[in-house]
Coordinates of C-alpha atoms in Angstrom, one line a residue:
Chain B
M869 CA 11.0 36.2 2.2
N870 CA 8.9 34.4 4.6
V871 CA 9.0 30.6 4.3
L872 CA 5.5 30.3 5.8
Q873 CA 2.6 32.7 6.0
V874 CA -0.7 31.9 7.6
H875 CA -3.5 34.4 7.1
E876 CA -6.5 34.5 9.3
A877 CA -6.8 30.7 9.4
C878 CA -9.8 29.1 10.9
V879 CA -10.7 25.4 11.4
N880 CA -14.2 24.6 12.5
F881 CA -15.5 21.2 13.7
D882 CA -19.2 21.8 13.4
A883 CA -19.9 24.6 15.9
F884 CA -16.5 24.2 17.6
R885 CA -13.7 26.4 16.4
A886 CA -10.4 24.6 17.0
V887 CA -8.3 27.2 15.2
D888 CA -9.6 30.7 15.5
D889 CA -8.3 33.4 13.2
V890 CA -4.6 32.6 13.4
N891 CA -2.0 34.8 11.8
L892 CA 1.5 33.5 11.7
S893 CA 4.6 34.2 9.7
L894 CA 7.9 32.4 9.8
A895 CA 11.1 33.8 8.3
S896 CA 13.3 31.3 6.4
G897 CA 15.6 29.5 8.8
E898 CA 13.6 30.5 11.9
L899 CA 13.2 28.0 14.8
L900 CA 9.8 28.3 16.3
G901 CA 8.2 26.4 19.2
I902 CA 4.4 26.1 19.6
A903 CA 3.1 25.2 23.0
G904 CA -0.3 25.1 24.6
T905 CA -2.4 22.8 26.8
N906 CA -4.4 19.9 25.4
G907 CA -7.1 21.2 23.1
A908 CA -5.4 24.6 22.6
G909 CA -5.5 24.0 18.9
K910 CA -1.8 23.5 18.2
S911 CA -2.1 20.1 16.6
T912 CA -5.0 21.2 14.4
L913 CA -3.1 24.3 13.3
F914 CA -0.1 22.0 12.6
A915 CA -2.3 19.6 10.5
A916 CA -3.8 22.6 8.6
I917 CA -0.3 23.8 7.6
A918 CA 0.9 20.3 6.6
G919 CA -2.4 19.6 4.7
Q920 CA -3.9 16.8 6.6
Q921 CA -6.6 19.1 7.9
D922 CA -8.7 21.4 5.6
T923 CA -9.1 25.0 6.7
S924 CA -12.6 26.5 7.0
A925 CA -11.3 30.0 6.2
G926 CA -8.1 31.8 5.6
R927 CA -5.0 31.2 3.5
I928 CA -1.7 29.4 3.8
E929 CA 1.3 30.3 1.8
F930 CA 4.5 28.4 1.5
Q931 CA 7.5 30.2 0.0
G932 CA 5.1 32.7 -1.5
A933 CA 2.8 30.1 -3.2
D934 CA -0.7 29.6 -2.0
V935 CA -1.0 26.0 -0.8
T936 CA -4.3 26.3 1.0
R937 CA -6.1 23.8 -1.2
K938 CA -3.1 21.6 -2.1
P939 CA -3.0 18.0 -1.0
V940 CA -0.4 16.8 1.5
H941 CA 1.9 15.2 -1.0
E942 CA 2.1 18.3 -3.1
R943 CA 3.0 20.4 -0.1
A944 CA 5.7 17.9 0.8
R945 CA 7.1 18.1 -2.7
L946 CA 7.5 21.8 -2.4
G947 CA 9.7 21.3 0.7
L948 CA 7.2 21.4 3.5
A949 CA 7.9 18.3 5.5
R950 CA 6.5 17.0 8.8
T951 CA 7.0 14.2 11.3
F952 CA 4.3 12.6 13.4
Q953 CA 3.6 12.5 17.1
T954 CA 3.2 8.7 17.0
P955 CA 6.0 7.6 14.7
R956 CA 4.9 6.4 11.3
E957 CA 7.9 4.3 10.3
F958 CA 7.6 1.7 7.5
A959 CA 7.9 -1.1 9.9
H960 CA 8.8 -4.0 7.6
L961 CA 11.4 -1.9 5.7
S962 CA 14.9 -1.5 6.9
V963 CA 16.0 1.8 8.3
L964 CA 18.0 2.4 5.1
E965 CA 15.0 1.5 2.9
N966 CA 12.8 3.9 4.9
L967 CA 15.1 6.7 3.7
L968 CA 15.3 5.4 0.2
A969 CA 11.5 5.3 0.0
A970 CA 11.4 8.9 1.0
A971 CA 13.8 10.2 -1.7
P972 CA 12.1 12.1 -4.5
N973 CA 12.5 9.6 -7.3
R974 CA 9.6 9.8 -9.6
R975 CA 11.5 8.6 -12.7
H976 CA 12.8 5.3 -11.3
E977 CA 9.7 4.7 -9.1
S978 CA 7.5 4.2 -12.1
L979 CA 5.9 0.8 -12.8
L980 CA 7.7 0.6 -16.1
S981 CA 11.1 1.1 -14.5
S982 CA 10.6 -2.2 -12.7
W983 CA 11.4 -3.9 -16.0
V984 CA 12.9 -1.3 -18.3
G985 CA 16.1 0.6 -17.7
R986 CA 17.0 -1.3 -14.6
S987 CA 20.7 -0.5 -14.7
A988 CA 20.1 3.2 -14.8
S989 CA 17.7 2.8 -11.9
Q990 CA 20.3 0.8 -10.0
R991 CA 23.0 3.4 -10.5
H992 CA 20.6 6.1 -9.2
E993 CA 19.9 3.8 -6.2
L994 CA 23.6 3.9 -5.4
E995 CA 23.5 7.7 -5.3
L996 CA 20.5 7.6 -3.0
V997 CA 22.2 5.1 -0.7
R998 CA 25.1 7.5 -0.5
Q999 CA 22.8 10.4 0.5
A1000 CA 20.9 8.2 2.9
D1001 CA 24.1 7.0 4.6
E1002 CA 25.2 10.6 5.1
I1003 CA 21.9 11.5 6.8
L1004 CA 22.0 8.3 8.9
A1005 CA 25.4 9.2 10.1
F1006 CA 24.2 12.7 10.9
V1007 CA 21.3 11.5 13.2
K1008 CA 23.5 8.6 14.5
L1009 CA 21.4 5.8 13.3
M1010 CA 24.2 4.1 11.3
P1011 CA 24.4 1.2 13.8
V1012 CA 20.8 0.2 13.0
R1013 CA 20.9 1.0 9.3
D1014 CA 19.9 -2.5 8.2
Q1015 CA 17.5 -3.4 10.9
A1016 CA 13.7 -3.5 10.4
A1017 CA 12.4 0.0 11.4
G1018 CA 9.6 -1.6 13.4
A1019 CA 12.2 -3.0 15.8
L1020 CA 13.6 0.4 16.8
S1021 CA 13.0 2.1 20.1
G1022 CA 10.5 5.0 20.4
G1023 CA 13.2 7.6 20.4
Q1024 CA 15.1 6.0 17.5
K1025 CA 11.9 6.0 15.5
K1026 CA 11.6 9.8 16.0
L1027 CA 15.1 10.2 14.8
L1028 CA 14.3 7.9 11.8
E1029 CA 11.3 10.1 10.9
L1030 CA 13.5 13.2 11.0
A1031 CA 16.2 11.4 8.9
R1032 CA 13.5 10.4 6.4
V1033 CA 12.2 13.9 5.8
L1034 CA 15.8 15.1 5.4
M1035 CA 15.8 13.1 2.2
L1036 CA 13.4 15.6 0.8
S1037 CA 15.8 18.5 1.3
P1038 CA 13.0 20.4 3.0
K1039 CA 12.8 24.2 3.5
L1040 CA 10.6 23.8 6.6
I1041 CA 10.3 20.8 8.9
M1042 CA 7.4 20.6 11.3
L1043 CA 7.8 18.3 14.2
D1044 CA 4.8 17.1 16.2
E1045 CA 5.8 16.4 19.8
P1046 CA 9.2 15.1 19.0
F1047 CA 10.0 14.5 22.7
A1048 CA 6.8 12.6 23.6
G1049 CA 7.7 9.1 24.9
V1050 CA 11.4 9.6 24.4
N1051 CA 13.9 8.9 27.1
P1052 CA 15.9 12.0 28.4
V1053 CA 19.2 10.9 26.7
L1054 CA 17.6 10.7 23.3
I1055 CA 15.8 14.0 24.0
G1056 CA 19.2 15.6 24.2
E1057 CA 20.3 14.0 21.0
I1058 CA 17.1 15.1 19.1
I1059 CA 17.7 18.7 20.4
E1060 CA 21.3 18.4 19.2
V1061 CA 20.1 17.4 15.7
L1062 CA 17.5 20.2 15.6
R1063 CA 20.2 22.7 16.5
K1064 CA 22.4 21.6 13.7
L1065 CA 19.5 21.7 11.2
H1066 CA 18.7 25.2 12.3
A1067 CA 22.4 26.1 11.8
R1068 CA 22.1 24.8 8.2
G1069 CA 19.3 27.3 7.6
I1070 CA 16.3 25.0 7.6
A1071 CA 13.2 26.5 9.2
L1072 CA 11.7 24.4 12.0
I1073 CA 8.4 24.4 13.8
V1074 CA 8.3 22.3 16.9
V1075 CA 4.9 21.6 18.6
E1076 CA 5.6 20.4 22.1
H1077 CA 4.0 20.0 25.5
H1078 CA 7.4 19.8 27.2
L1079 CA 7.9 23.5 27.9
Q1080 CA 11.3 23.1 29.6
A1081 CA 12.8 21.2 26.6
L1082 CA 11.3 23.7 24.2
K1083 CA 12.5 26.8 26.0
S1084 CA 16.0 25.5 26.0
F1085 CA 16.6 25.7 22.2
V1086 CA 13.9 27.7 20.4
Q1087 CA 14.4 31.3 19.3
R1088 CA 10.7 32.1 19.3
L1089 CA 7.8 30.7 21.2
I1090 CA 4.1 30.8 20.5
V1091 CA 1.6 29.8 23.2
M1092 CA -1.9 28.9 22.0
D1093 CA -5.1 28.8 24.0
Q1094 CA -8.6 28.1 22.8
G1095 CA -7.6 28.1 19.2
R1096 CA -6.0 31.5 19.4
I1097 CA -2.4 32.7 19.7
L1098 CA -2.0 34.0 23.2
A1099 CA 1.5 35.2 23.1
D1100 CA 4.3 35.3 20.5
G1101 CA 7.9 36.3 21.2
D1102 CA 11.2 35.2 22.7
P1103 CA 10.7 32.2 25.1
H1104 CA 11.5 34.0 28.4
T1105 CA 9.2 37.0 27.8
V1106 CA 6.4 34.6 26.6
L1107 CA 6.7 32.4 29.6
D1108 CA 6.6 35.3 32.0
D1109 CA 3.4 36.6 30.4
P1110 CA 0.7 36.4 33.1
R1111 CA -1.9 35.3 30.5
V1112 CA 0.3 32.4 29.6
Q1113 CA 0.8 31.5 33.2
A1114 CA -2.9 31.6 33.8
A1115 CA -3.6 29.4 30.8
Y1116 CA -1.1 26.9 32.0
M1117 CA -2.8 25.4 35.1
G1118 CA -3.5 28.7 36.8
G1119 CA 0.1 30.0 36.9
V1120 CA 2.2 26.9 37.5
V1121 CA 4.7 26.6 34.7
Chain N
M1333 CA -3.8 -41.0 -15.6
D1334 CA -1.5 -38.8 -17.7
A1335 CA -4.4 -36.9 -19.0
Y1336 CA -5.8 -36.4 -15.5
L1337 CA -2.6 -35.2 -14.1
L1338 CA -2.0 -32.8 -17.0
A1339 CA -5.6 -31.4 -16.6
V1340 CA -5.0 -30.9 -12.8
G1341 CA -1.6 -29.3 -13.6
T1342 CA -3.2 -26.9 -16.0
I1343 CA -5.7 -25.8 -13.4
V1344 CA -2.9 -25.5 -10.8
L1345 CA -1.1 -23.1 -13.2
I1346 CA -4.3 -21.1 -13.8
Y1347 CA -4.7 -20.7 -10.1
A1348 CA -1.0 -19.8 -9.8
L1349 CA -1.4 -17.0 -12.3
L1350 CA -4.3 -15.7 -10.2
A1351 CA -2.3 -16.1 -7.0
V1352 CA 0.7 -14.1 -8.4
G1353 CA -1.6 -11.2 -9.1
L1354 CA -3.4 -11.3 -5.8
N1355 CA -0.2 -11.6 -3.9
L1356 CA 1.1 -8.4 -5.5
Q1357 CA -2.1 -6.7 -4.4
Y1358 CA -2.4 -8.0 -0.9
G1359 CA 1.1 -9.4 0.0
E1360 CA 3.0 -6.4 -1.3
T1361 CA 0.5 -3.5 -1.1
G1362 CA -1.9 -4.6 1.5
L1363 CA -5.0 -4.2 -0.7
I1364 CA -7.7 -6.6 0.4
N1365 CA -9.2 -7.7 -2.9
F1366 CA -12.1 -10.1 -2.4
G1367 CA -13.3 -9.6 -6.0
H1368 CA -10.4 -11.2 -7.8
V1369 CA -12.7 -13.6 -9.7
A1370 CA -14.3 -10.7 -11.5
F1371 CA -11.2 -10.1 -13.5
F1372 CA -10.9 -13.8 -14.2
A1373 CA -14.5 -13.8 -15.5
L1374 CA -14.0 -10.7 -17.6
G1375 CA -10.9 -12.2 -19.1
A1376 CA -12.6 -15.5 -19.8
Y1377 CA -15.6 -13.9 -21.4
T1378 CA -13.6 -11.4 -23.4
S1379 CA -11.3 -14.0 -24.9
A1380 CA -14.2 -16.5 -25.5
L1381 CA -16.5 -13.9 -27.2
L1382 CA -13.7 -12.6 -29.4
A1383 CA -12.6 -16.1 -30.4
L1384 CA -16.1 -17.1 -31.2
R1385 CA -16.2 -14.1 -33.6
G1386 CA -13.1 -15.4 -35.3
W1387 CA -10.3 -13.4 -33.7
P1388 CA -7.0 -15.3 -33.6
L1389 CA -6.2 -16.7 -30.1
P1390 CA -3.0 -14.9 -29.1
L1391 CA -4.9 -11.6 -29.8
T1392 CA -7.9 -12.6 -27.7
F1393 CA -5.5 -13.3 -24.8
L1394 CA -4.1 -9.9 -25.0
A1395 CA -7.5 -8.4 -25.2
A1396 CA -8.6 -10.4 -22.1
G1397 CA -5.7 -8.9 -20.1
A1398 CA -6.4 -5.4 -21.4
V1399 CA -10.1 -5.5 -20.7
A1400 CA -9.5 -6.9 -17.2
A1401 CA -6.9 -4.2 -16.5
L1402 CA -9.1 -1.4 -17.7
S1403 CA -12.1 -2.7 -15.6
A1404 CA -9.8 -2.5 -12.5
I1405 CA -9.5 1.3 -12.8
P1406 CA -12.9 2.1 -11.1
L1407 CA -12.1 -0.4 -8.4
G1408 CA -8.7 1.3 -8.0
F1409 CA -10.4 4.6 -7.4
A1410 CA -12.6 3.0 -4.8
A1411 CA -9.5 1.7 -3.1
L1412 CA -8.2 5.2 -2.6
R1413 CA -11.0 6.1 -0.2
L1414 CA -11.5 2.7 1.4
R1415 CA -9.3 0.6 3.6
D1416 CA -9.2 -3.0 4.8
D1417 CA -12.6 -4.4 5.5
Y1418 CA -14.5 -1.7 3.6
L1419 CA -12.4 -2.4 0.5
A1420 CA -13.0 -6.1 1.0
I1421 CA -16.8 -5.6 0.9
V1422 CA -16.7 -3.3 -2.1
T1423 CA -14.5 -5.7 -4.1
L1424 CA -16.7 -8.6 -3.2
G1425 CA -19.7 -6.7 -4.3
F1426 CA -17.9 -5.8 -7.6
S1427 CA -17.3 -9.4 -8.4
E1428 CA -20.9 -10.4 -7.7
T1429 CA -22.0 -7.5 -9.9
V1430 CA -19.8 -8.6 -12.7
R1431 CA -21.2 -12.2 -12.4
L1432 CA -24.8 -11.0 -12.4
V1433 CA -24.2 -8.7 -15.4
L1434 CA -22.8 -11.7 -17.3
Q1435 CA -25.8 -13.7 -16.2
Q1436 CA -28.4 -11.0 -17.3
E1437 CA -26.9 -9.7 -20.5
E1438 CA -28.1 -12.6 -22.6
W1439 CA -27.7 -10.8 -25.9
L1440 CA -24.0 -10.9 -25.4
T1441 CA -23.2 -13.8 -23.0
R1442 CA -26.2 -16.1 -23.5
G1443 CA -26.8 -15.7 -19.7
V1444 CA -27.1 -18.9 -17.6
Q1445 CA -26.9 -21.1 -20.6
G1446 CA -23.2 -20.1 -20.9
L1447 CA -21.0 -20.1 -24.0
P1448 CA -20.4 -23.5 -25.5
G1449 CA -18.0 -24.4 -28.2
I1450 CA -15.2 -21.9 -27.4
P1451 CA -12.3 -22.6 -29.7
G1452 CA -9.6 -24.6 -28.0
M1453 CA -5.8 -24.1 -28.1
Y1454 CA -3.6 -26.1 -30.4
T1455 CA -6.4 -27.7 -32.3
S1456 CA -4.0 -29.1 -34.9
L1457 CA -2.8 -31.4 -32.1
A1458 CA -4.8 -34.1 -30.3
G1459 CA -4.8 -36.2 -27.1
T1460 CA -1.8 -36.1 -24.8
P1461 CA 0.5 -34.0 -27.1
R1462 CA -2.1 -31.3 -27.2
A1463 CA -2.5 -31.4 -23.4
W1464 CA 1.2 -31.1 -23.0
A1465 CA 1.3 -28.1 -25.4
I1466 CA -1.3 -26.3 -23.5
F1467 CA 0.4 -27.1 -20.2
M1468 CA 3.8 -25.9 -21.4
T1469 CA 2.4 -22.7 -22.8
L1470 CA 0.7 -21.9 -19.6
L1471 CA 3.8 -22.8 -17.6
A1472 CA 5.9 -20.4 -19.7
V1473 CA 3.3 -17.6 -19.3
T1474 CA 3.1 -18.2 -15.5
A1475 CA 6.9 -18.3 -15.2
L1476 CA 7.2 -15.1 -17.1
A1477 CA 4.6 -13.4 -14.9
A1478 CA 6.3 -14.7 -11.7
W1479 CA 9.6 -13.4 -12.9
A1480 CA 8.2 -10.0 -13.9
I1481 CA 6.5 -9.6 -10.5
S1482 CA 9.6 -10.6 -8.6
L1483 CA 11.6 -8.0 -10.6
L1484 CA 8.9 -5.5 -9.6
Q1485 CA 9.1 -6.4 -6.0
R1486 CA 12.9 -5.7 -6.0
S1487 CA 12.5 -2.3 -7.8
P1488 CA 11.9 1.1 -6.2
F1489 CA 8.3 0.8 -7.3
G1490 CA 8.0 -2.4 -5.2
R1491 CA 9.6 -0.6 -2.3
M1492 CA 6.9 2.1 -2.4
L1493 CA 4.2 -0.6 -2.4
R1494 CA 5.5 -2.0 0.8
A1495 CA 5.8 1.5 2.2
I1496 CA 2.2 2.1 1.4
R1497 CA 1.2 -1.1 3.0
D1498 CA 3.1 -0.2 6.2
N1499 CA 2.0 3.4 6.5
E1500 CA 0.0 5.3 3.9
P1501 CA -0.2 8.7 5.6
A1502 CA 3.6 8.7 5.9
V1503 CA 3.9 8.1 2.2
Q1504 CA 1.8 11.2 1.5
A1505 CA 3.7 13.3 4.0
L1506 CA 6.9 12.3 2.1
G1507 CA 5.5 13.9 -1.1
K1508 CA 4.2 10.8 -2.9
N1509 CA 0.7 10.1 -3.9
P1510 CA -0.3 6.5 -3.0
A1511 CA -3.3 6.7 -5.4
G1512 CA -1.2 6.2 -8.6
F1513 CA 0.6 3.2 -7.1
K1514 CA -2.5 1.5 -5.9
I1515 CA -4.4 1.9 -9.2
R1516 CA -1.4 0.4 -11.1
V1517 CA -1.2 -2.5 -8.7
F1518 CA -4.9 -3.2 -9.2
M1519 CA -4.4 -3.1 -13.0
V1520 CA -1.4 -5.4 -13.1
G1521 CA -3.1 -8.0 -10.8
A1522 CA -6.3 -7.7 -12.9
A1523 CA -4.4 -8.2 -16.2
L1524 CA -2.9 -11.4 -14.9
A1525 CA -6.3 -12.6 -13.8
G1526 CA -7.7 -11.7 -17.2
I1527 CA -5.1 -13.8 -19.0
A1528 CA -5.7 -16.6 -16.5
G1529 CA -9.4 -16.3 -17.5
A1530 CA -8.5 -16.6 -21.2
F1531 CA -6.5 -19.8 -20.6
Y1532 CA -9.4 -21.2 -18.5
A1533 CA -12.0 -20.4 -21.2
H1534 CA -10.0 -22.0 -24.0
F1535 CA -9.1 -25.0 -21.9
I1536 CA -12.6 -25.8 -20.6
T1537 CA -14.2 -24.5 -23.9
F1538 CA -17.5 -24.0 -22.1
I1539 CA -18.1 -21.2 -19.6
T1540 CA -21.1 -20.0 -17.6
P1541 CA -21.4 -17.2 -15.0
E1542 CA -21.8 -19.9 -12.3
Q1543 CA -18.1 -20.8 -12.7
F1544 CA -17.1 -17.4 -11.4
I1545 CA -18.6 -17.4 -7.9
P1546 CA -16.7 -15.8 -5.0
L1547 CA -15.4 -19.3 -3.9
V1548 CA -12.9 -19.0 -6.7
T1549 CA -11.6 -15.8 -5.1
F1550 CA -11.3 -17.6 -1.8
Y1551 CA -9.4 -20.5 -3.4
V1552 CA -6.9 -18.0 -4.6
W1553 CA -6.7 -16.5 -1.1
M1554 CA -6.1 -20.0 0.3
S1555 CA -3.3 -20.4 -2.2
I1556 CA -1.4 -17.3 -1.1
I1557 CA -2.1 -18.1 2.6
L1558 CA -0.8 -21.6 2.2
G1559 CA 2.2 -20.5 0.1
G1560 CA 3.1 -17.6 2.3
I1561 CA 2.0 -14.0 1.9
G1562 CA 4.3 -11.7 0.0
S1563 CA 6.3 -14.5 -1.7
V1564 CA 6.1 -15.2 -5.4
R1565 CA 7.4 -18.7 -4.9
G1566 CA 4.7 -19.1 -2.2
A1567 CA 2.0 -18.1 -4.6
L1568 CA 3.1 -20.8 -7.1
L1569 CA 3.5 -23.6 -4.5
G1570 CA 0.4 -22.5 -2.6
S1571 CA -1.7 -23.2 -5.7
T1572 CA -0.2 -26.6 -6.0
L1573 CA -0.9 -27.4 -2.4
L1574 CA -4.5 -26.1 -2.7
M1575 CA -5.1 -28.4 -5.7
F1576 CA -3.5 -31.2 -3.8
F1577 CA -6.1 -30.8 -1.1
L1578 CA -9.0 -30.2 -3.5
E1579 CA -8.2 -33.1 -5.8
G1580 CA -6.6 -35.4 -3.2
S1581 CA -9.7 -35.4 -1.2
R1582 CA -11.5 -37.0 -4.1
F1583 CA -9.6 -40.2 -3.4
I1584 CA -10.6 -40.3 0.3
R1585 CA -13.9 -41.8 -0.7
D1586 CA -12.1 -45.1 -1.3
A1587 CA -11.0 -45.0 2.4
L1588 CA -14.4 -43.9 3.7
P1589 CA -17.0 -46.5 3.1
G1590 CA -20.7 -45.8 3.8
I1591 CA -20.6 -42.2 2.5
A1592 CA -22.9 -41.5 -0.4
E1593 CA -21.8 -39.7 -3.6
V1594 CA -23.9 -36.6 -2.7
Q1595 CA -22.6 -36.5 0.9
M1596 CA -19.0 -36.8 -0.4
A1597 CA -19.0 -33.3 -1.8
N1598 CA -19.7 -31.8 1.6
V1599 CA -17.2 -34.2 3.3
R1600 CA -14.6 -33.0 0.9
L1601 CA -15.2 -29.3 1.6
A1602 CA -15.1 -30.0 5.3
L1603 CA -11.8 -31.8 5.0
I1604 CA -10.3 -29.0 2.9
G1605 CA -11.5 -26.5 5.6
L1606 CA -9.9 -28.7 8.3
A1607 CA -6.7 -29.0 6.4
L1608 CA -6.5 -25.2 6.0
V1609 CA -7.2 -24.6 9.7
L1610 CA -4.5 -27.0 10.7
F1611 CA -2.1 -25.6 8.3
V1612 CA -2.6 -22.0 9.4
L1613 CA -2.4 -23.1 13.1
Y1614 CA 0.9 -24.9 12.8
R1615 CA 2.5 -22.8 10.0
P1616 CA 0.9 -19.3 10.1
Q1617 CA 3.5 -17.8 7.8
G1618 CA 2.8 -20.3 5.0
L1619 CA 5.5 -22.2 3.2
F1620 CA 7.6 -19.3 2.2
G1621 CA 6.1 -16.3 3.9
K1622 CA 7.8 -13.8 6.1
R1623 CA 4.7 -12.6 7.8
T1624 CA 1.7 -14.2 9.4
V1625 CA -1.8 -13.8 8.0

């Protein structure tokens, strides 16, 4: 079954059509890159799938369920997670607390649980800490576990965002420009983590400007231009496509 | 002097109760509530009106908290759509609306004439023992509230509040709806303000809408700024410090000859303003705060 299915999606901003009749399906466990120049519509499409942006027409299905009109938090609960281009860490919380705050925990996060049943809540916390530690070790953020998240470097914040969404046990993770503003060493580490997540069977969509980095690890690449999908296929074929080369600065890729 | 100090102490505790609630809303959750006095007023009038109709006092206090909490729900919904300065304006408008309604609905509130003869607390006692009984009751309630709020801050619920304060879109993207958290925070803060209002009404025994002007809200803001944003201890000590400035400045007249009684009121306010400015300049994080204003 497809994890994600986008049917004829359009997003209009008044007269301007930012996403124009896009069809896209993603098999579970697939690793997809989406590239395109500024204004090609990739970020808008991304936001429409995650739920921050309403679609003007079309339908979005996640694991077979229609989520077109569902708010962001309900989509995330179903396992559709995203990270942000500009990291949105909880700056005054520690790295560990960032992960704990992300854990699905409706029972113990109720107002009443602040006062009633605290020992059950604390036992559950210990279990969450164990999970969080495992994930922090996985993304190599253990050394900064107890630091305030606001004090991390740009690249570490990107890793933190990734670690945070892993607390949701997502079926699909969408990453918005994970390499923007990250130094080359950390880019390598992020790619390494993405490869491992792919190997675990989690579907990934990576929206990225950085074509070289993208090409090096995705299975499938989509290039967008003027709100439409220009080419879709394996990265080498797509990048050799003359229309793609024309869209990217008149042939210089 | 005993009676004076106890009266000041009682007012300090009423402000402390208000500050604990506002600190939860702003210090923890980042909600800028400039209408805190509205819930104080609603609590005061609810408890006073019910007591004047013969309800027993402990019940009227609970009703005051409940009415204030319920009236916070519409404001909570406004907070879902508005941020920062917009929320500040709407909450300020809300508190002025509440005050004007109390002023205009004379059939219920007697309007500008106010409600005289509100039953006092511990009427079987008199003089200093009675003042002590009121003070100790209020102290116990404030301590209980402060303890409950500090438990809340250390719970997973409190952690979500700080996460919402730091980055709301991220909270949504992690599958949690900030709306429910914000409404609850508004309700808890309002309930505490409502109970503070009930204490105020039965302590002063005469209330008018004029006592619930926005200045009261800003006194509470001063308390949490002085005490340190985000700290329960700070909310308690900030109110004490505020009252020290407010009341202490009364005695300055003895040191400032040549200033008339009428002018003194303005000199006092100017001095309080100056004290606040100096305090924030030299200790922006407040007494116990972790963050600056």
